[in-house]
Coordinates of C-alpha atoms and ligand atoms in Angstrom, one line a residue:
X1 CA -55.9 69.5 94.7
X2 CA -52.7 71.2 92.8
X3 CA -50.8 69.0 89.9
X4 CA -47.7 71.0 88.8
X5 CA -48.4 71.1 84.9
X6 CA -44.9 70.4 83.1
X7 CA -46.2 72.0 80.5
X8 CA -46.5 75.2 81.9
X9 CA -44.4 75.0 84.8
X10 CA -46.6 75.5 87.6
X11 CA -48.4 73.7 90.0
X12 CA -52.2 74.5 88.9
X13 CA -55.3 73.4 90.7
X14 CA -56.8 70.6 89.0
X15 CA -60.0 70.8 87.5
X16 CA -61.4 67.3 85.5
X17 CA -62.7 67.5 82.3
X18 CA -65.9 66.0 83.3
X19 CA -66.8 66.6 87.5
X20 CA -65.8 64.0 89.5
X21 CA -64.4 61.9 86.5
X22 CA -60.0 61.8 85.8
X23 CA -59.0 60.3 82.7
X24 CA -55.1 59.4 82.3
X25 CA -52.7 57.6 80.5
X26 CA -48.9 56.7 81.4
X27 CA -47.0 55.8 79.0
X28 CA -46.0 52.1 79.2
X29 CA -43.2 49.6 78.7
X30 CA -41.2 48.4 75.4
X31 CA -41.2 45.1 76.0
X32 CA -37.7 44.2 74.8
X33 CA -36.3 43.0 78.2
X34 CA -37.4 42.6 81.3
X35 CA -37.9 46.6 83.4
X36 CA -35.8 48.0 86.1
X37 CA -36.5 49.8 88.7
X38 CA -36.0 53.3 86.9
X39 CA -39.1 52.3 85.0
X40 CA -40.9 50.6 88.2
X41 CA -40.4 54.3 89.7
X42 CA -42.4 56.0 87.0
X43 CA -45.0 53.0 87.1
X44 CA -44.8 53.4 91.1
X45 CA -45.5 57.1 90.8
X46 CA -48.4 57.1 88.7
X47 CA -49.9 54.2 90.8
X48 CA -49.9 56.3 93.8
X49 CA -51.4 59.4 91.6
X50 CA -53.9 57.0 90.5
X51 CA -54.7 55.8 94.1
X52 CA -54.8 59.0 95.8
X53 CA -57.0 60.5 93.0
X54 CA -59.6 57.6 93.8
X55 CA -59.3 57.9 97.6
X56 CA -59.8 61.7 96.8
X57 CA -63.3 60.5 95.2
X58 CA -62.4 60.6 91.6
X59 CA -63.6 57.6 89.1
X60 CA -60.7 57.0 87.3
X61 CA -59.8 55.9 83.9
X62 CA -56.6 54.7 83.7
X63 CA -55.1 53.8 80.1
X64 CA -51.6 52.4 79.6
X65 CA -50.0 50.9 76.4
X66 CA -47.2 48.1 75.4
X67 CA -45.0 49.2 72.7
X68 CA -44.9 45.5 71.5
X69 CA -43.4 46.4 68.2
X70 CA -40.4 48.7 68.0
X71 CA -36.5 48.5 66.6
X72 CA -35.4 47.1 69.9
X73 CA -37.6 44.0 70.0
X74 CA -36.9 43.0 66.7
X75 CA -33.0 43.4 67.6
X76 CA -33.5 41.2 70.5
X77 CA -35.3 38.6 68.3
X78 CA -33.0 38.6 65.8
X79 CA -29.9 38.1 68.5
X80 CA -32.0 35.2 70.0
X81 CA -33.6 33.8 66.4
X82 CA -37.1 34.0 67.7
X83 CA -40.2 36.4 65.9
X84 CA -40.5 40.1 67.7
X85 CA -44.0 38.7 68.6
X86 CA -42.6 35.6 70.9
X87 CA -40.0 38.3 72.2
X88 CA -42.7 41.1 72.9
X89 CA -45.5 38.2 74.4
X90 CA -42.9 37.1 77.0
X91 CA -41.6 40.3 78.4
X92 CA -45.4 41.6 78.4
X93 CA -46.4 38.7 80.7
X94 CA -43.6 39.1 82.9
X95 CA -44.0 43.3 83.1
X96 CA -47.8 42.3 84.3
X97 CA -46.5 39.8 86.6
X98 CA -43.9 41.6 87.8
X99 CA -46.0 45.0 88.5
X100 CA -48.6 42.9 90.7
X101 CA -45.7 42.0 92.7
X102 CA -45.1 45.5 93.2
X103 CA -48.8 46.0 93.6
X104 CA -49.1 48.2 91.2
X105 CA -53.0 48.6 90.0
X106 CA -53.8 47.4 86.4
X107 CA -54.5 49.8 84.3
X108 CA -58.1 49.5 83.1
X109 CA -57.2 49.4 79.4
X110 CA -53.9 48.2 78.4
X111 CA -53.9 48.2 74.4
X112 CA -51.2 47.2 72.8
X113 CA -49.5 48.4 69.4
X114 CA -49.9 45.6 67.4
X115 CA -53.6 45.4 67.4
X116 CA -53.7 49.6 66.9
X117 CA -52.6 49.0 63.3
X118 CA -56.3 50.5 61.9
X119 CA -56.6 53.3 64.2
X120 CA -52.8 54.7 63.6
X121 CA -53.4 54.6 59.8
X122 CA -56.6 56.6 60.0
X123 CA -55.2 58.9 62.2
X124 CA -51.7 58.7 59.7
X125 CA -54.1 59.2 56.6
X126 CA -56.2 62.2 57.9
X127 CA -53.0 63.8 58.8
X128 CA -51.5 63.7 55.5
X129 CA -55.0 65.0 53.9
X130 CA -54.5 67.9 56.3
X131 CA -51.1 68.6 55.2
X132 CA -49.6 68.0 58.4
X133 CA -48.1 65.0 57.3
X134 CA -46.4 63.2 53.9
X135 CA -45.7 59.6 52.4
X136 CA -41.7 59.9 51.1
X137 CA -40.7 57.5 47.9
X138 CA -39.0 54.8 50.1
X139 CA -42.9 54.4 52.1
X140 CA -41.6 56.1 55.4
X141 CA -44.7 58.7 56.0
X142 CA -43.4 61.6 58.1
X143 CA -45.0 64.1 60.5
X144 CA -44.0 67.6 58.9
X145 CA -43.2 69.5 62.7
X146 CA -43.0 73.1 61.0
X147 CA -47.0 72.5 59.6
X148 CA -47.7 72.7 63.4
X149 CA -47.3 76.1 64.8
X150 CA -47.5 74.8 68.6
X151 CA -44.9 72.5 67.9
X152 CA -42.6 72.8 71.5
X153 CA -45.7 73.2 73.9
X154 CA -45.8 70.2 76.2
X155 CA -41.5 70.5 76.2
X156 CA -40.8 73.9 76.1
X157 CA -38.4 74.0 73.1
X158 CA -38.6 75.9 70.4
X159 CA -38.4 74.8 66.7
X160 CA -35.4 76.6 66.0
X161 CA -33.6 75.5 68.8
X162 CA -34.4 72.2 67.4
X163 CA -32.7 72.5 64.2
X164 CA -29.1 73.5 66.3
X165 CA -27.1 69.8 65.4
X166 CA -30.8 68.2 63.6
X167 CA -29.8 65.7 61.0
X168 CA -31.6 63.4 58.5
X169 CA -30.0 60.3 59.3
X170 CA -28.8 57.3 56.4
X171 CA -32.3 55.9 54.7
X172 CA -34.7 58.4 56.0
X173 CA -36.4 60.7 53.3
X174 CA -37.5 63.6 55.6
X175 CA -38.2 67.1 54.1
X176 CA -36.6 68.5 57.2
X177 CA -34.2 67.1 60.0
X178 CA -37.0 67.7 62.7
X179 CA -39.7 65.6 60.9
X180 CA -40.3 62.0 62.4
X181 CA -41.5 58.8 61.1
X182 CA -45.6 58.1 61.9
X183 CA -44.9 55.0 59.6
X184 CA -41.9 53.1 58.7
X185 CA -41.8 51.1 55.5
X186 CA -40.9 47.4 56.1
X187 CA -37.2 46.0 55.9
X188 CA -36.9 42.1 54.9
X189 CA -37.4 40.1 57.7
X190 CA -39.5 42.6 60.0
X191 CA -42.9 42.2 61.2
X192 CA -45.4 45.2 58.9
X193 CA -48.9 45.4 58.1
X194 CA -50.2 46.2 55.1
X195 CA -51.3 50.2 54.6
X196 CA -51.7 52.7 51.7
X197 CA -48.1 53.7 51.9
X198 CA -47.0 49.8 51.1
X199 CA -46.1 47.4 53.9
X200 CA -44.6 48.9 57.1
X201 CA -44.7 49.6 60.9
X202 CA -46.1 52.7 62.6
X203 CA -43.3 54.9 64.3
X204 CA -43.5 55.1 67.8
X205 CA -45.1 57.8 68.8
X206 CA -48.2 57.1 66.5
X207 CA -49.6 54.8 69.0
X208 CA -49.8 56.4 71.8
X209 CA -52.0 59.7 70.3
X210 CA -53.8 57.2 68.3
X211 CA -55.1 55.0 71.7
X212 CA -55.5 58.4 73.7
X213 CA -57.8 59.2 71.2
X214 CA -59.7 55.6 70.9
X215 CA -59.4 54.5 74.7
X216 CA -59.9 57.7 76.7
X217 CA -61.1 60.4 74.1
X218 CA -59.0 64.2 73.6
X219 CA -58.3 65.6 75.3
X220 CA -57.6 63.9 78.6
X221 CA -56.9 64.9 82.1
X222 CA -53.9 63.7 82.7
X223 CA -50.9 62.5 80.9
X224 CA -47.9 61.1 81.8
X225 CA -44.3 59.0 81.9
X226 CA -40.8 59.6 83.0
X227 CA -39.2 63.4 82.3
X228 CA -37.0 61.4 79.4
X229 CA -40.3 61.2 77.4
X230 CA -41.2 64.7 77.3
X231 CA -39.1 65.0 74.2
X232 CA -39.5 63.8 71.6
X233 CA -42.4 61.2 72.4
X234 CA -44.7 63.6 74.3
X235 CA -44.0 66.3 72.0
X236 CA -44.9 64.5 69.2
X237 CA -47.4 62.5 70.6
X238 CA -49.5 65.8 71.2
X239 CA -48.7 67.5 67.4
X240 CA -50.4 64.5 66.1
X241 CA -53.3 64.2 67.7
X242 CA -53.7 68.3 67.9
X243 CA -53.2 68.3 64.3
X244 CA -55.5 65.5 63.7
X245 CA -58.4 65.9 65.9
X246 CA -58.1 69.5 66.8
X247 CA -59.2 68.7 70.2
X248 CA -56.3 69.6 72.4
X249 CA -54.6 66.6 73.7
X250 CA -53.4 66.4 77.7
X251 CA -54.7 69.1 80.3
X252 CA -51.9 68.4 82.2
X253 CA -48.5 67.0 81.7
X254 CA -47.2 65.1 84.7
X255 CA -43.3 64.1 84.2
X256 CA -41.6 61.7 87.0
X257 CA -38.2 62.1 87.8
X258 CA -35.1 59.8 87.2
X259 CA -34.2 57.4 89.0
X260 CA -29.8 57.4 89.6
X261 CA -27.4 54.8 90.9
X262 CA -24.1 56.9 91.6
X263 CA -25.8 60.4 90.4
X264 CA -26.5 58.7 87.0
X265 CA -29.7 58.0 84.9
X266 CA -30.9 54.2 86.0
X267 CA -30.4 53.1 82.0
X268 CA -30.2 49.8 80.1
X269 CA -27.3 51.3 77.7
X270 CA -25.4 52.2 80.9
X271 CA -25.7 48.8 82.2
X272 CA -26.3 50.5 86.1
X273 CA -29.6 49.0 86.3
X274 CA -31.5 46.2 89.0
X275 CA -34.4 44.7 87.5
X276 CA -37.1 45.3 89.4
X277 CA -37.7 41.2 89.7
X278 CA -34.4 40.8 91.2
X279 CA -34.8 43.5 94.0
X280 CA -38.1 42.4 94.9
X281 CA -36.7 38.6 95.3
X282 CA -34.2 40.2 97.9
X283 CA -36.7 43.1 99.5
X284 CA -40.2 43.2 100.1
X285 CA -42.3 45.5 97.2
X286 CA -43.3 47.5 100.3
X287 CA -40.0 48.7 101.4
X288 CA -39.4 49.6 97.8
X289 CA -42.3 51.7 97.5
X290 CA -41.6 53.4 100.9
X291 CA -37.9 53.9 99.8
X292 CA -39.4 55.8 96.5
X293 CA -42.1 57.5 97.7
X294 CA -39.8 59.4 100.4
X295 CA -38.8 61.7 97.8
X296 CA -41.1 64.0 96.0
X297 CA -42.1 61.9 92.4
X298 CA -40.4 65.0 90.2
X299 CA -37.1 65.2 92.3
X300 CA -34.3 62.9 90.7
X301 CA -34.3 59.3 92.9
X302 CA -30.8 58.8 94.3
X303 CA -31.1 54.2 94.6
X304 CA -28.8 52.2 97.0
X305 CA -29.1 49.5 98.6
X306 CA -28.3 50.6 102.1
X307 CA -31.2 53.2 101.7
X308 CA -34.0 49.8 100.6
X309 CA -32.2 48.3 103.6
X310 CA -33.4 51.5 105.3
X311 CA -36.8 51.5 104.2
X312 CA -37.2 48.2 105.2
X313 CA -36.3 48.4 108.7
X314 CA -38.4 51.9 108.6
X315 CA -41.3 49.6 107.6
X316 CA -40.4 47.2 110.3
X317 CA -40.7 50.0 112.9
X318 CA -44.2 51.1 111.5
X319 CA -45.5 47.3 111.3
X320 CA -44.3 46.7 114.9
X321 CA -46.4 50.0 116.3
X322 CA -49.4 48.5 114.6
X323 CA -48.9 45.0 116.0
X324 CA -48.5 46.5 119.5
X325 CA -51.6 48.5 119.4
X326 CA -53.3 45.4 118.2
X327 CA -52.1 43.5 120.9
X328 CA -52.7 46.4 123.9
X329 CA -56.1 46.6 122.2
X330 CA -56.8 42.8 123.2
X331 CA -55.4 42.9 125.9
X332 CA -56.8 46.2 127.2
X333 CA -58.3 45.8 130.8
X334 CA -61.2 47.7 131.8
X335 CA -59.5 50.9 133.4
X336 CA -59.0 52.8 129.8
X337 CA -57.6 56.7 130.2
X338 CA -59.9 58.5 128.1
X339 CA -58.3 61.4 128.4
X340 CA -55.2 59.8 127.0
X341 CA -57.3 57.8 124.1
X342 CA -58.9 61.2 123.1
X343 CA -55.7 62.9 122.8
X344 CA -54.2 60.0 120.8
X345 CA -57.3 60.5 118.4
X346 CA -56.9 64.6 118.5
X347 CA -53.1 63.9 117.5
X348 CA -53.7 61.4 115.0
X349 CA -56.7 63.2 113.4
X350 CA -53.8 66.2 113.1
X351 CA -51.4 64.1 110.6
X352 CA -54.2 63.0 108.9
X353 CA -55.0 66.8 108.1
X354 CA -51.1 67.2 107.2
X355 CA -51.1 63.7 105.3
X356 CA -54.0 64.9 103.1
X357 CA -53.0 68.5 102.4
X358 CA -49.3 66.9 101.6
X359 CA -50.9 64.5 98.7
X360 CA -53.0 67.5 97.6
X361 CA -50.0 69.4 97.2
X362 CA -48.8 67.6 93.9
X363 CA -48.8 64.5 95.5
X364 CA -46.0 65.3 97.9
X365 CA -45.7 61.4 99.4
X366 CA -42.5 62.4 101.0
X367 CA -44.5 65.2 103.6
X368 CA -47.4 62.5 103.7
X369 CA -44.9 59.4 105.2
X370 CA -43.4 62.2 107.6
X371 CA -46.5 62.7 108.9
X372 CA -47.3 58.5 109.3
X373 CA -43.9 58.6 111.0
X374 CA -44.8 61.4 113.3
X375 CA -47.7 59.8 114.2
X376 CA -46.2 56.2 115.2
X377 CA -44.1 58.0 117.7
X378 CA -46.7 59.4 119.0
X379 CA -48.5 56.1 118.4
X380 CA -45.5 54.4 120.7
X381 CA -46.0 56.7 123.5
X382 CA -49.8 56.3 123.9
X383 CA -48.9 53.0 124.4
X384 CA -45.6 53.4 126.4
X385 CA -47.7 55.5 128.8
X386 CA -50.9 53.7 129.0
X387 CA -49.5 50.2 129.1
X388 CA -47.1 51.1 132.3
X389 CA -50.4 52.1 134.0
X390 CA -52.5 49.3 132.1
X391 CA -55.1 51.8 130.9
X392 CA -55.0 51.3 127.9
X393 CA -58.4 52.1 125.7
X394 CA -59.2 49.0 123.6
X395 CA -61.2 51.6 120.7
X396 CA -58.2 54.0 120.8
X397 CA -55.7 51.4 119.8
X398 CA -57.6 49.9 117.5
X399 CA -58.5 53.3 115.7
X400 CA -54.6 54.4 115.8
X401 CA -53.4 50.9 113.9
X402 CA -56.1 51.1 111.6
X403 CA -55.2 54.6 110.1
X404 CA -51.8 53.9 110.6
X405 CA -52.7 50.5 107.9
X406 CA -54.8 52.9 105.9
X407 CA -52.4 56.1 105.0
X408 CA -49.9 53.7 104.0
X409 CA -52.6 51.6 102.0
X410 CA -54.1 54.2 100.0
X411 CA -50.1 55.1 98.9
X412 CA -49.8 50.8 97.9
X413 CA -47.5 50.3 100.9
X414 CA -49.2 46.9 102.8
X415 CA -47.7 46.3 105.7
X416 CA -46.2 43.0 106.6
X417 CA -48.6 40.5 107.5
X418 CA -48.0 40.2 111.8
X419 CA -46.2 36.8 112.8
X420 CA -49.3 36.5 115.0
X421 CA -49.7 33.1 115.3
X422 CA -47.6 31.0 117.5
X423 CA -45.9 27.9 116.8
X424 CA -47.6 24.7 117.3
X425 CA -44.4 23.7 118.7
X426 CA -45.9 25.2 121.8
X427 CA -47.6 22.6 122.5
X428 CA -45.0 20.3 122.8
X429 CA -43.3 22.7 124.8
X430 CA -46.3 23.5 127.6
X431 CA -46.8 19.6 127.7
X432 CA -43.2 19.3 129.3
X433 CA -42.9 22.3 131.1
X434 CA -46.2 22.4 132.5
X435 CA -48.0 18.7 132.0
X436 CA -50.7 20.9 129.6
X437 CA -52.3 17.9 127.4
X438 CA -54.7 20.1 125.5
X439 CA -54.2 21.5 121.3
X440 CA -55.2 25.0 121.9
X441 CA -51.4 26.7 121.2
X442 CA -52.6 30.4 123.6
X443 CA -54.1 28.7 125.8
X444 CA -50.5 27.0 126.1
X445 CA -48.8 30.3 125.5
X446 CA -50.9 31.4 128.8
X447 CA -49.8 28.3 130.4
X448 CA -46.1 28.5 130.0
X449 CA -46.0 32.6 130.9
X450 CA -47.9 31.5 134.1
X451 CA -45.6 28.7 135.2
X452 CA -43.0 31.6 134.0
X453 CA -44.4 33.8 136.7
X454 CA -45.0 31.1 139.3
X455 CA -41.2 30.6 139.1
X456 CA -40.1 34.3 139.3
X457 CA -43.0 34.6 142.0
X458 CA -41.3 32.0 144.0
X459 CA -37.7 32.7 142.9
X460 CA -37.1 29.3 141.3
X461 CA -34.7 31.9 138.4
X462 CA -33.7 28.1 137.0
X463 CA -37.0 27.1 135.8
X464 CA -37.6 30.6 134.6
X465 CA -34.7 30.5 132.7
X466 CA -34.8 27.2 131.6
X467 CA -38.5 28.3 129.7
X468 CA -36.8 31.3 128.8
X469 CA -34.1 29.5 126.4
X470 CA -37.3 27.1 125.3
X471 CA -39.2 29.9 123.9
X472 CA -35.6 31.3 122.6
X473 CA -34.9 27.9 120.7
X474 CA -38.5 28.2 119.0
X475 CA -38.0 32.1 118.0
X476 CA -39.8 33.6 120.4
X477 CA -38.9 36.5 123.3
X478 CA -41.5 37.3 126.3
X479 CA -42.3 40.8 126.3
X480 CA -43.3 42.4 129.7
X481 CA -45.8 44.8 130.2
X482 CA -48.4 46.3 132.5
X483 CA -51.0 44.3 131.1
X484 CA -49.3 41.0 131.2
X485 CA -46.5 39.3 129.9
X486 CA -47.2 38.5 126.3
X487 CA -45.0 36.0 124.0
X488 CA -43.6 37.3 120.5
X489 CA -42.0 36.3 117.8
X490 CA -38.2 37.9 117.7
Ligands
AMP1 P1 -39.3 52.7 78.2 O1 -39.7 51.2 78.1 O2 -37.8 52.9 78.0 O3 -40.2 53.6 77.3 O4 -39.5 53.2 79.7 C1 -40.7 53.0 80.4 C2 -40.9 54.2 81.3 O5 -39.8 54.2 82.3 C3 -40.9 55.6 80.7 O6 -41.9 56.3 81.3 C4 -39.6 56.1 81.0 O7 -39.6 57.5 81.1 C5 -39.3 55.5 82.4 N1 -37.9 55.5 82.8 C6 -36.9 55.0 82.1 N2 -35.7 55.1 82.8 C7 -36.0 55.6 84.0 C8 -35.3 56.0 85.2 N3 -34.0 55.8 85.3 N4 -36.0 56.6 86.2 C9 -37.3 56.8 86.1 N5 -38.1 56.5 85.0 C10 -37.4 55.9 84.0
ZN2 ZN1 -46.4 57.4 74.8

């Protein structure tokens, strides 16, 4: 399997820390406000990393934080005179709540800032006794970024570069304009914790290094988040805990591309953002998923809603093949063409190859879902073919809409559930049409497609009509084939 490193620019075959054993963390929410679907792509992309990782056989240990204290929750709270904690519980309940909707896994540890206090001052205190780091008169304590000579590794940049247009803002105490806060002394009204440096709250970046290093142990496998992160949070995120632990930090450095409405950066300052709870009340967490996962996770995400409309019919025509091999299968009369069922399995066995070597190549979902398309054509002409002659092979079928479910389950995408059963306004129906009495609704289905025939049969094109416009009324269509007429929903 290749991961492209962001780090160092290449795609690099991946090798665990321990055999058979991935540990990652992705970067998670600040829960200020409720997430768009620029974030729900990142958390979508490291989902399916996560899932195809486990299909691949690895046991995975996934970690992923809530920044549940930070400037802009206490802004919101102040705006809406509640405490940064009430602010910070609801939007973390509704971020959980809304990522099972888009079936996205949970993470097997989810810490969260607040109760990380202990850890990030050890790690702040050991840094400072290691003259990586210093408590300024006011109580911010800084992280000194020239004490670290890899300082610009997981980015690219380099220090000096940095210092073109670096300023020490108004209230900061910072030896030098590249420094940043580990802790931030408290301001009336504020939620702090006591530490050595006075009362205060750790900087952002503190936490993350400092529950990579509790949760999942440094270095890790795998680290990630959107490419906005990779400076300055994963930059600093990895001086600290180098610094600290002098255990290396992230053996690779996955970045997920931006997500754009109109060519621009999906962003809550720019107002040109969905939240993701409000497209999935419209569209279906499948179709959004399909829609994302047809470009490659780095590549910038172009949103619209024609395109969801897109993926959705897409997914439509995917679900349909499935039904209809489920169907042909149970309705498959003894005369199967082998020949034709094994060449269906040779050709489905072929994408698989190409779906596989496509997520092994840096999770390439887009390459993987053109293979899943390519084989529900050729899906749709087995049965095209074999149904015309009724030999279809009951295994065959079967076999084809189960991988077809499968590939598209191990990338989160569940199909629709089939509108299998049939009204039990059928019965009603098949009681007038045909005088059938009993409650069994197929068996009534069977009954009304008969008389249906009966009248064709005999030429009688009113009565066939007339049940026809029945089935209409009640949303349903009669579908011909070799094997028998069979009644769907439309
Ligand atoms: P935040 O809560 O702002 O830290 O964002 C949570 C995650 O969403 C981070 O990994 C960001 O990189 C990511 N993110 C933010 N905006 C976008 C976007 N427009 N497209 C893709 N990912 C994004
Ligand atoms: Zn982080």
């Amino acid at each position: 399997m290749k991961i492209y490193n962001s780090a160092t620019h290449q795609k690099e075959e991946f090798k665990p820390i321990e055999e058979g054993k991935v540990r990652m963390y992705v970067c998670g929410p600040t829960v200020y406000d409720n997430i768009h679907i620029g974030n729900a792509r990142t958390f979508i992309s490291f989902d399916v990393i996560r899932r195809w990782l486990i299909a691949s056989g690895y046991e995975v240990t996934f970690a992923q934080n809530l920044t549940d204290v930070d400037d802009k929750i206490i802004n919101r709270a102040n705006e809406q005179g509640r405490t940064a904690a009430e602010v910070a519980e609801e939007f973390s309940t509704k971020f959980i709540d809304v990522m099972h909707r888009a079936n996205v896994m949970d993470p097997d540890i989810r810490p969260r800032a607040t109760k990380e206090i202990g850890p990030m001052i050890g790690m702040i205190k050991s840094l400072i006794e290691q003259g990586h780091a210093y408590a300024a008169d006011n109580g911010d304590v800084y992280f000194a970024v020239r004490s670290d000579p890899a300082y610009g590794e997981v980015s690219g940049r380099k220090v000096d570069e940095l210092m073109v247009g670096a300023r020490i803002a108004a209230g900061e105490e910072k030896r030098d304009p590249l420094d940043f806060a580990l802790w931030k002394a408290a301001k009336p009204g504020e939620p702090s914790w006591p530490s050595p440096w006075g009362d205060g709250r750790p900087g952002w970046h503190t936490e993350c290094a400092a529950m990579v290093h509790r949760y999942l142990g440094c270095p890790i496998d795998i680290h990630g988040g959107g490419s906005d992160l990779a400076f300055p949070h994963h930059e600093n995120e990895c001086a600290q805990a180098t610094c600290c632990w002098h255990e290396g930090f992230a053996n690779t450095w996955m970045h997920t591309g931006m997500l754009l409405v109109d060519g621009e950066k999906m962003s809550k300052s720019l107002g040109n953002f969905f939240t993701l709870e409000e497209v999935l009340e419209k569209h279906s967490a499948a179709a959004l998923r399909l829609l994302m996962l047809q470009t490659h996770y780095r590549s910038p995400l172009d949103f619209s809603w024609e395109r969801l409309d897109g993926a959705e019919s897409s997914l439509a025509r995917i679900a349909g093949t499935v039904e209809n091999l489920r169907w042909a299968a149970r309705h498959a009369a003894g005369n199967p063409d082998v020949a034709a069922a094994d060449a269906l399995g040779e050709d489905l066995a072929a994408f698989g190859r190409t779906y596989t070597s496509c997520m092994d190549d840096d999770f390439n979902t887009a390459g993987a879902i053109a293979a899943v398309f390519e084989a529900v054509t050729r899906a749709n002409h087995y049965l095209e073919d074999t149904q015309a002659r009724d030999a279809v092979d009951e295994g065959a079928a079967l076999a084809a809409a189960g991988v077809l479910a499968n590939w598209l389950g191990t990338l989160g995408i569940e199909l629709p559930e089939p509108k299998e059963e049939l009204p039990v306004g059928l019965l009603g129906v098949a009681a007038g049409l045909v005088g059938y009495t009993g409650d069994d609704v197929d068996e009534a289905a069977e009954r009304i497609l008969t008389a249906r025939a009966d009248a064709r049969a005999a030429k009688n094109w009113e009565l066939a009509d007339a049940i026809r416009d029945q089935l209409r009324d009640m949303g349903l269509v009669i579908e011909d084939t070799a094997a028998g007429s069979r009644l769907k929903h439309s």
